Short mmCIF file of C-alpha atoms and ligand atoms in Angstrom, two decimals:
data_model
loop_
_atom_site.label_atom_id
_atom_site.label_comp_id
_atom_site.label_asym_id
_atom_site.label_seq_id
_atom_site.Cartn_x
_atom_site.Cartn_y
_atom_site.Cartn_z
CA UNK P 1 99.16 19.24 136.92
CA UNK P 2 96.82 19.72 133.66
CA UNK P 3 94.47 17.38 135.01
CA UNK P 4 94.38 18.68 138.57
CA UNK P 5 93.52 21.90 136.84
CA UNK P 6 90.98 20.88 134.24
CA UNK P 7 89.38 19.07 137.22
CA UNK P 8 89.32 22.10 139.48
CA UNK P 9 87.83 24.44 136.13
CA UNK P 10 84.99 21.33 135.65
CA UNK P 11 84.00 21.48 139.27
CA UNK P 12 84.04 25.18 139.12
CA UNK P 13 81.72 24.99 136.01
CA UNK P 14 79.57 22.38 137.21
CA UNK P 15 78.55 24.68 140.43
CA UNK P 16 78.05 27.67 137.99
CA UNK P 17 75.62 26.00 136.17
CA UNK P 18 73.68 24.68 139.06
CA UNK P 19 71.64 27.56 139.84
CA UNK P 20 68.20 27.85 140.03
CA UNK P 21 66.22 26.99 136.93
CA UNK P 22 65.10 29.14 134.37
CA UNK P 23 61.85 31.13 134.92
CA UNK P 24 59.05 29.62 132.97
CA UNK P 25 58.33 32.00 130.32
CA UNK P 26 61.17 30.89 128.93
CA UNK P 27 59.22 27.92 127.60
CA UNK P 28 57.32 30.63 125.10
CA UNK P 29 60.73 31.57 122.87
CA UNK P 30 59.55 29.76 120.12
CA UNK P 31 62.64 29.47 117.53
CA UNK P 32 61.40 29.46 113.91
CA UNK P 33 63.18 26.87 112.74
CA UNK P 34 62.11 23.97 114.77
CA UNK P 35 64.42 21.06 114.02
CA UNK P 36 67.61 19.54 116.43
CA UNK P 37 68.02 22.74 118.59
CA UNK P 38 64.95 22.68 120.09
CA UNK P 39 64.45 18.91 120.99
CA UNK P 40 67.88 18.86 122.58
CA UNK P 41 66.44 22.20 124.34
CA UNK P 42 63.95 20.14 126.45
CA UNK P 43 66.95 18.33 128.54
CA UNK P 44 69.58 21.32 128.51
CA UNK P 45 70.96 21.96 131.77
CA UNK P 46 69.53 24.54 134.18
CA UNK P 47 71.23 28.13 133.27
CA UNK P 48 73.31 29.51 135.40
CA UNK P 49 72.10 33.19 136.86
CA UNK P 50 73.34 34.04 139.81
CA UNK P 51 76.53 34.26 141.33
CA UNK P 52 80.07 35.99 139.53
CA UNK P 53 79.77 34.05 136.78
CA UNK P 54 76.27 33.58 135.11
CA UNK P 55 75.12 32.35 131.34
CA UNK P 56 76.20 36.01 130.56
CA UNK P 57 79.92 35.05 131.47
CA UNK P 58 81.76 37.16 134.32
CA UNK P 59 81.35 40.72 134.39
CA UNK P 60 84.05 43.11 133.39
CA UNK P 61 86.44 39.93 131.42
CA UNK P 62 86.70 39.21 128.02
CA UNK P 63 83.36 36.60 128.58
CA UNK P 64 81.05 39.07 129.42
CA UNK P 65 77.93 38.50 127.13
CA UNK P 66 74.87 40.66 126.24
CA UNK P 67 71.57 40.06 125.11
CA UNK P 68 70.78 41.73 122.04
CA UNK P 69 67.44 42.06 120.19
CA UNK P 70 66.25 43.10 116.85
CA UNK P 71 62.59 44.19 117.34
CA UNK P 72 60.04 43.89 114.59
CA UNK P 73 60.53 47.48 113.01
CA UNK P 74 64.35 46.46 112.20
CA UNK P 75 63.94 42.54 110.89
CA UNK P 76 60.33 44.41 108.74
CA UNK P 77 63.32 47.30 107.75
CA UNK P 78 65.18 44.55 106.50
CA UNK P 79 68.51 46.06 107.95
CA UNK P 80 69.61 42.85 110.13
CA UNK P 81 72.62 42.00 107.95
CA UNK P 82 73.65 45.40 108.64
CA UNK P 83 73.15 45.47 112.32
CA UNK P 84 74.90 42.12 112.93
CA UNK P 85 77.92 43.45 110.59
CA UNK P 86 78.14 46.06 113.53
CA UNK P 87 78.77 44.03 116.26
CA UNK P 88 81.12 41.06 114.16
CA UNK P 89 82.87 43.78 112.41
CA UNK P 90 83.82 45.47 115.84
CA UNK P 91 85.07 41.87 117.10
CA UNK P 92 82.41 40.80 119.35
CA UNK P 93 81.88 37.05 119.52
CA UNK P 94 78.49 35.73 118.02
CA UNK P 95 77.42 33.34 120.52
CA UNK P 96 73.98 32.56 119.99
CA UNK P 97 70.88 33.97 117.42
CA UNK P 98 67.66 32.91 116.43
CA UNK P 99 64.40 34.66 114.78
CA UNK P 100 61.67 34.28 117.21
CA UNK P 101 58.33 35.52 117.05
CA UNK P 102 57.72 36.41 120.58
CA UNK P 103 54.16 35.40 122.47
CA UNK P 104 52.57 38.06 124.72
CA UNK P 105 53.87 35.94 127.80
CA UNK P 106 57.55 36.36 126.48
CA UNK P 107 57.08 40.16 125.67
CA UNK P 108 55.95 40.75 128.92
CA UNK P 109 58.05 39.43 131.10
CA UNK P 110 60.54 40.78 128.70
CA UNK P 111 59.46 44.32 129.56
CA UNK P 112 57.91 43.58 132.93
CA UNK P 113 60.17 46.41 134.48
CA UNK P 114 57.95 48.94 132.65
CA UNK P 115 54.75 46.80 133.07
CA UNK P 116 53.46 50.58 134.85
CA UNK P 117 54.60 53.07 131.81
CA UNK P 118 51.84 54.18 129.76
CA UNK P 119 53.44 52.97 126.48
CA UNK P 120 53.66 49.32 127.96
CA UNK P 121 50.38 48.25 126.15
CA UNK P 122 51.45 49.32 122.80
CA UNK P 123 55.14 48.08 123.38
CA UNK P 124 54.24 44.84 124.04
CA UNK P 125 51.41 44.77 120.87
CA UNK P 126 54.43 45.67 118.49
CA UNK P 127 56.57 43.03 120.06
CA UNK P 128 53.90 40.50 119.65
CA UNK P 129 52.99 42.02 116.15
CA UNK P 130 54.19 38.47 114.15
CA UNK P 131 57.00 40.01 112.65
CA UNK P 132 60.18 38.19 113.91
CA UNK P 133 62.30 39.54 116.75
CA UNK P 134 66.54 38.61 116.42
CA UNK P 135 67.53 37.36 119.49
CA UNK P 136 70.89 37.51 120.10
CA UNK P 137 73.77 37.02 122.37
CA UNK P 138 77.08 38.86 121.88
CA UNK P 139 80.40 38.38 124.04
CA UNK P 140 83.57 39.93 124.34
CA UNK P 141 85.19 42.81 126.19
CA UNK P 142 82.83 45.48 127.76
CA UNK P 143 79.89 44.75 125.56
CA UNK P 144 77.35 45.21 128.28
CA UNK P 145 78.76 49.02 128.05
CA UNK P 146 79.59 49.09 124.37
CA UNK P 147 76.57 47.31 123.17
CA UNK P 148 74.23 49.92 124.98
CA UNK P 149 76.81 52.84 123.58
CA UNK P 150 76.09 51.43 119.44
CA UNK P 151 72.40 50.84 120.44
CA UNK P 152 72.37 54.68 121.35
CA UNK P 153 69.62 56.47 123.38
CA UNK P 154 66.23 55.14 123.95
CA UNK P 155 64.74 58.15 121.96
CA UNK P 156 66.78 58.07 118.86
CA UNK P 157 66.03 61.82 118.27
CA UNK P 158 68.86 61.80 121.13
CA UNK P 159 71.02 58.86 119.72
CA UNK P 160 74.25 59.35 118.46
CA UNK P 161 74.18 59.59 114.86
CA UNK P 162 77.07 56.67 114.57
CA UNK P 163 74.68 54.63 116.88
CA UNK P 164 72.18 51.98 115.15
CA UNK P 165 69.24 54.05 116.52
CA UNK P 166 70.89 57.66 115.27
CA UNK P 167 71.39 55.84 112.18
CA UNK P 168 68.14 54.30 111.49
CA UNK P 169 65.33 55.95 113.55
CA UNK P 170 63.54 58.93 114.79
CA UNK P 171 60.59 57.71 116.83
CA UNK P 172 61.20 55.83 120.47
CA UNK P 173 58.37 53.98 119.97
CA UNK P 174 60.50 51.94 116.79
CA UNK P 175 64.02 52.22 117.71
CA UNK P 176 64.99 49.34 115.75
CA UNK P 177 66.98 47.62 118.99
CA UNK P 178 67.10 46.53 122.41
CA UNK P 179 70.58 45.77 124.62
CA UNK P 180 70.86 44.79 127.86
CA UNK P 181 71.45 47.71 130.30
CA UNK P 182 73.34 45.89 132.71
CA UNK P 183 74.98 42.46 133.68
CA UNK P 184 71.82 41.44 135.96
CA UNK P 185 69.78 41.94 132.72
CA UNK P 186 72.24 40.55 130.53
CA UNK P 187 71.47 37.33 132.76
CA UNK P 188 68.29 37.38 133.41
CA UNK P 189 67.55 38.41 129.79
CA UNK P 190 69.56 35.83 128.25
CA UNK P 191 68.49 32.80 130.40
CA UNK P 192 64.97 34.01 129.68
CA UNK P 193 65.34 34.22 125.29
CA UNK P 194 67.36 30.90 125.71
CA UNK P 195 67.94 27.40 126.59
CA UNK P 196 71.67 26.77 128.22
CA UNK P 197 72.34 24.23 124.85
CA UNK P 198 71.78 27.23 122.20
CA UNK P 199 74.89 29.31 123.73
CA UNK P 200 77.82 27.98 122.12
CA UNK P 201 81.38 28.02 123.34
CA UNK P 202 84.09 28.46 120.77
CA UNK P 203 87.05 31.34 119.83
CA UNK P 204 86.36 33.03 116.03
CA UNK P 205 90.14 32.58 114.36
CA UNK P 206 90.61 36.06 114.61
CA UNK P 207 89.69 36.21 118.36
CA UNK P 208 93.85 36.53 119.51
CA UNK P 209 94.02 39.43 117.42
CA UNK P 210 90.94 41.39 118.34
CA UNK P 211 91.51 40.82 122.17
CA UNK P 212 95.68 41.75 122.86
CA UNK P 213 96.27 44.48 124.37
CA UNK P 214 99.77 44.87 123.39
P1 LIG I 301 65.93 50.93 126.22
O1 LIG I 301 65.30 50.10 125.12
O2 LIG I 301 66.82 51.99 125.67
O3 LIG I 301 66.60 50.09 127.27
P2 LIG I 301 63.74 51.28 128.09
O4 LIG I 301 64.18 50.01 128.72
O5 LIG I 301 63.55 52.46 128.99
O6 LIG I 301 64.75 51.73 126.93
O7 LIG I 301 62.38 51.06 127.30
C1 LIG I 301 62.18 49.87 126.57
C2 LIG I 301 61.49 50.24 125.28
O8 LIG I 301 60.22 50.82 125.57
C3 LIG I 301 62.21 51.29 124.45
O9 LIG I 301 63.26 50.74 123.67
C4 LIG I 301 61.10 51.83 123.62
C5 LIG I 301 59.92 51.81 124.58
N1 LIG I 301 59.80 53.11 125.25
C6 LIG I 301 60.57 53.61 126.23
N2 LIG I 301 60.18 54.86 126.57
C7 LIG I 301 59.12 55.13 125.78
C8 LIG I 301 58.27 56.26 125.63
N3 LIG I 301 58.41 57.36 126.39
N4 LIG I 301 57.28 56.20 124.71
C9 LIG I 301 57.11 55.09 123.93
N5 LIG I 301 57.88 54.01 124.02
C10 LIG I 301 58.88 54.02 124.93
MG1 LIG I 302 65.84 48.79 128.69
#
């Protein structure tokens, strides 16, 4: 019975993670600390990013993920501990991170959904400034939602003051933080930061307590 089921959950996985291949840019995420990671990068799988459940888990279950980013005015702040202490201390899962210093390539297809805003220029010049981005991924129940809800608004003049930007910044054009706005970003925005080997799978000790609902 357990192995009629574990067979039926690896064939289920194994046509999850035969989607399409990851878009090229990719390729540009360079980690900082080059070492094991990133040679074992070059022959991970193909990501997963279509279909019910993508590299950003399955929408609306505890394995939902989100890509979250620390832009260059928050790692130059030095406030990262602090942000990260956010989402652990609220009991989302830390499922993948690395400092990156993003190319221009990265940055824009990062942003390419504004690629016609007036600000896009600059954006992408104080992404690509050499200061070190965070990239993240976070999982656990509703953090698509809940991860744009402690981000806060775009303008943090209009951010909650409990919310990382209400908290740390006044001007939208440094607002610390970016969070996926939705579980087709969350995908395409995590297959496109990283490589299908970097997102681990594994349950934090306190994970049974953080998730019952009883
Ligand atoms: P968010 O980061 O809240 O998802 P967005 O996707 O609309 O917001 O924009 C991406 C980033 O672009 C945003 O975090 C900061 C910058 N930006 C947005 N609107 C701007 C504006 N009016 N002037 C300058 N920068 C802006
Ligand atoms: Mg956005």
């Amino acid at each position: 019975m357990f192995a009629k089921l574990a067979a039926s959950a690896a064939l289920r996985n194994a046509r999850a993670f035969a989607s399409r291949a990851a878009p090229a840019a990719r390729a540009s995420a360079m980690p900082l600390a080059i070492g094991a990671g990133a040679a074992v990068a070059a022959f991970a799988a193909p990501l997963a990013l279509e279909g019910p459940r993508t590299i950003a888990g399955e929408y609306k279950t505890a394995s939902e993920r989100s890509f979250v980013m620390i832009k260059p005015d928050g790692t130059s702040r030095q406030i990262v501990g602090k942000i990260i202490d956010r989402f652990e201390s609220r009991g989302y899962k830390l499922v993948a991170i690395k400092s990156v210093v993003p190319s221009e390539e990265l940055a824009k297809t990062h942003y390419k959904d504004l690629a016609s805003k007036p600000f896009y220029p600059a954006l992408v010049k104080y992404i690509t400034s050499g200061t070190p981005v965070i990239a993240m991924v976070w999982e656990g129940k509703d953090i698509i939602r809940q991860g744009r809800r402690m981000v806060g608004a775009t303008n943090p003049l209009e951010a909650d003051p409990g919310s990382v930007r209400g908290q740390y910044a006044v001007s939208v054009g440094r607002n610390i933080i970016h969070a996926s706005d939705g579980f087709d970003s969350a995908t395409h925005e995590i297959g496109l930061w990283f490589n299908e080997s970097e997102l681990a799978e594994y349950e934090p000790a306190a994970w049974g307590q953080i998730m019952a609902d009883n």
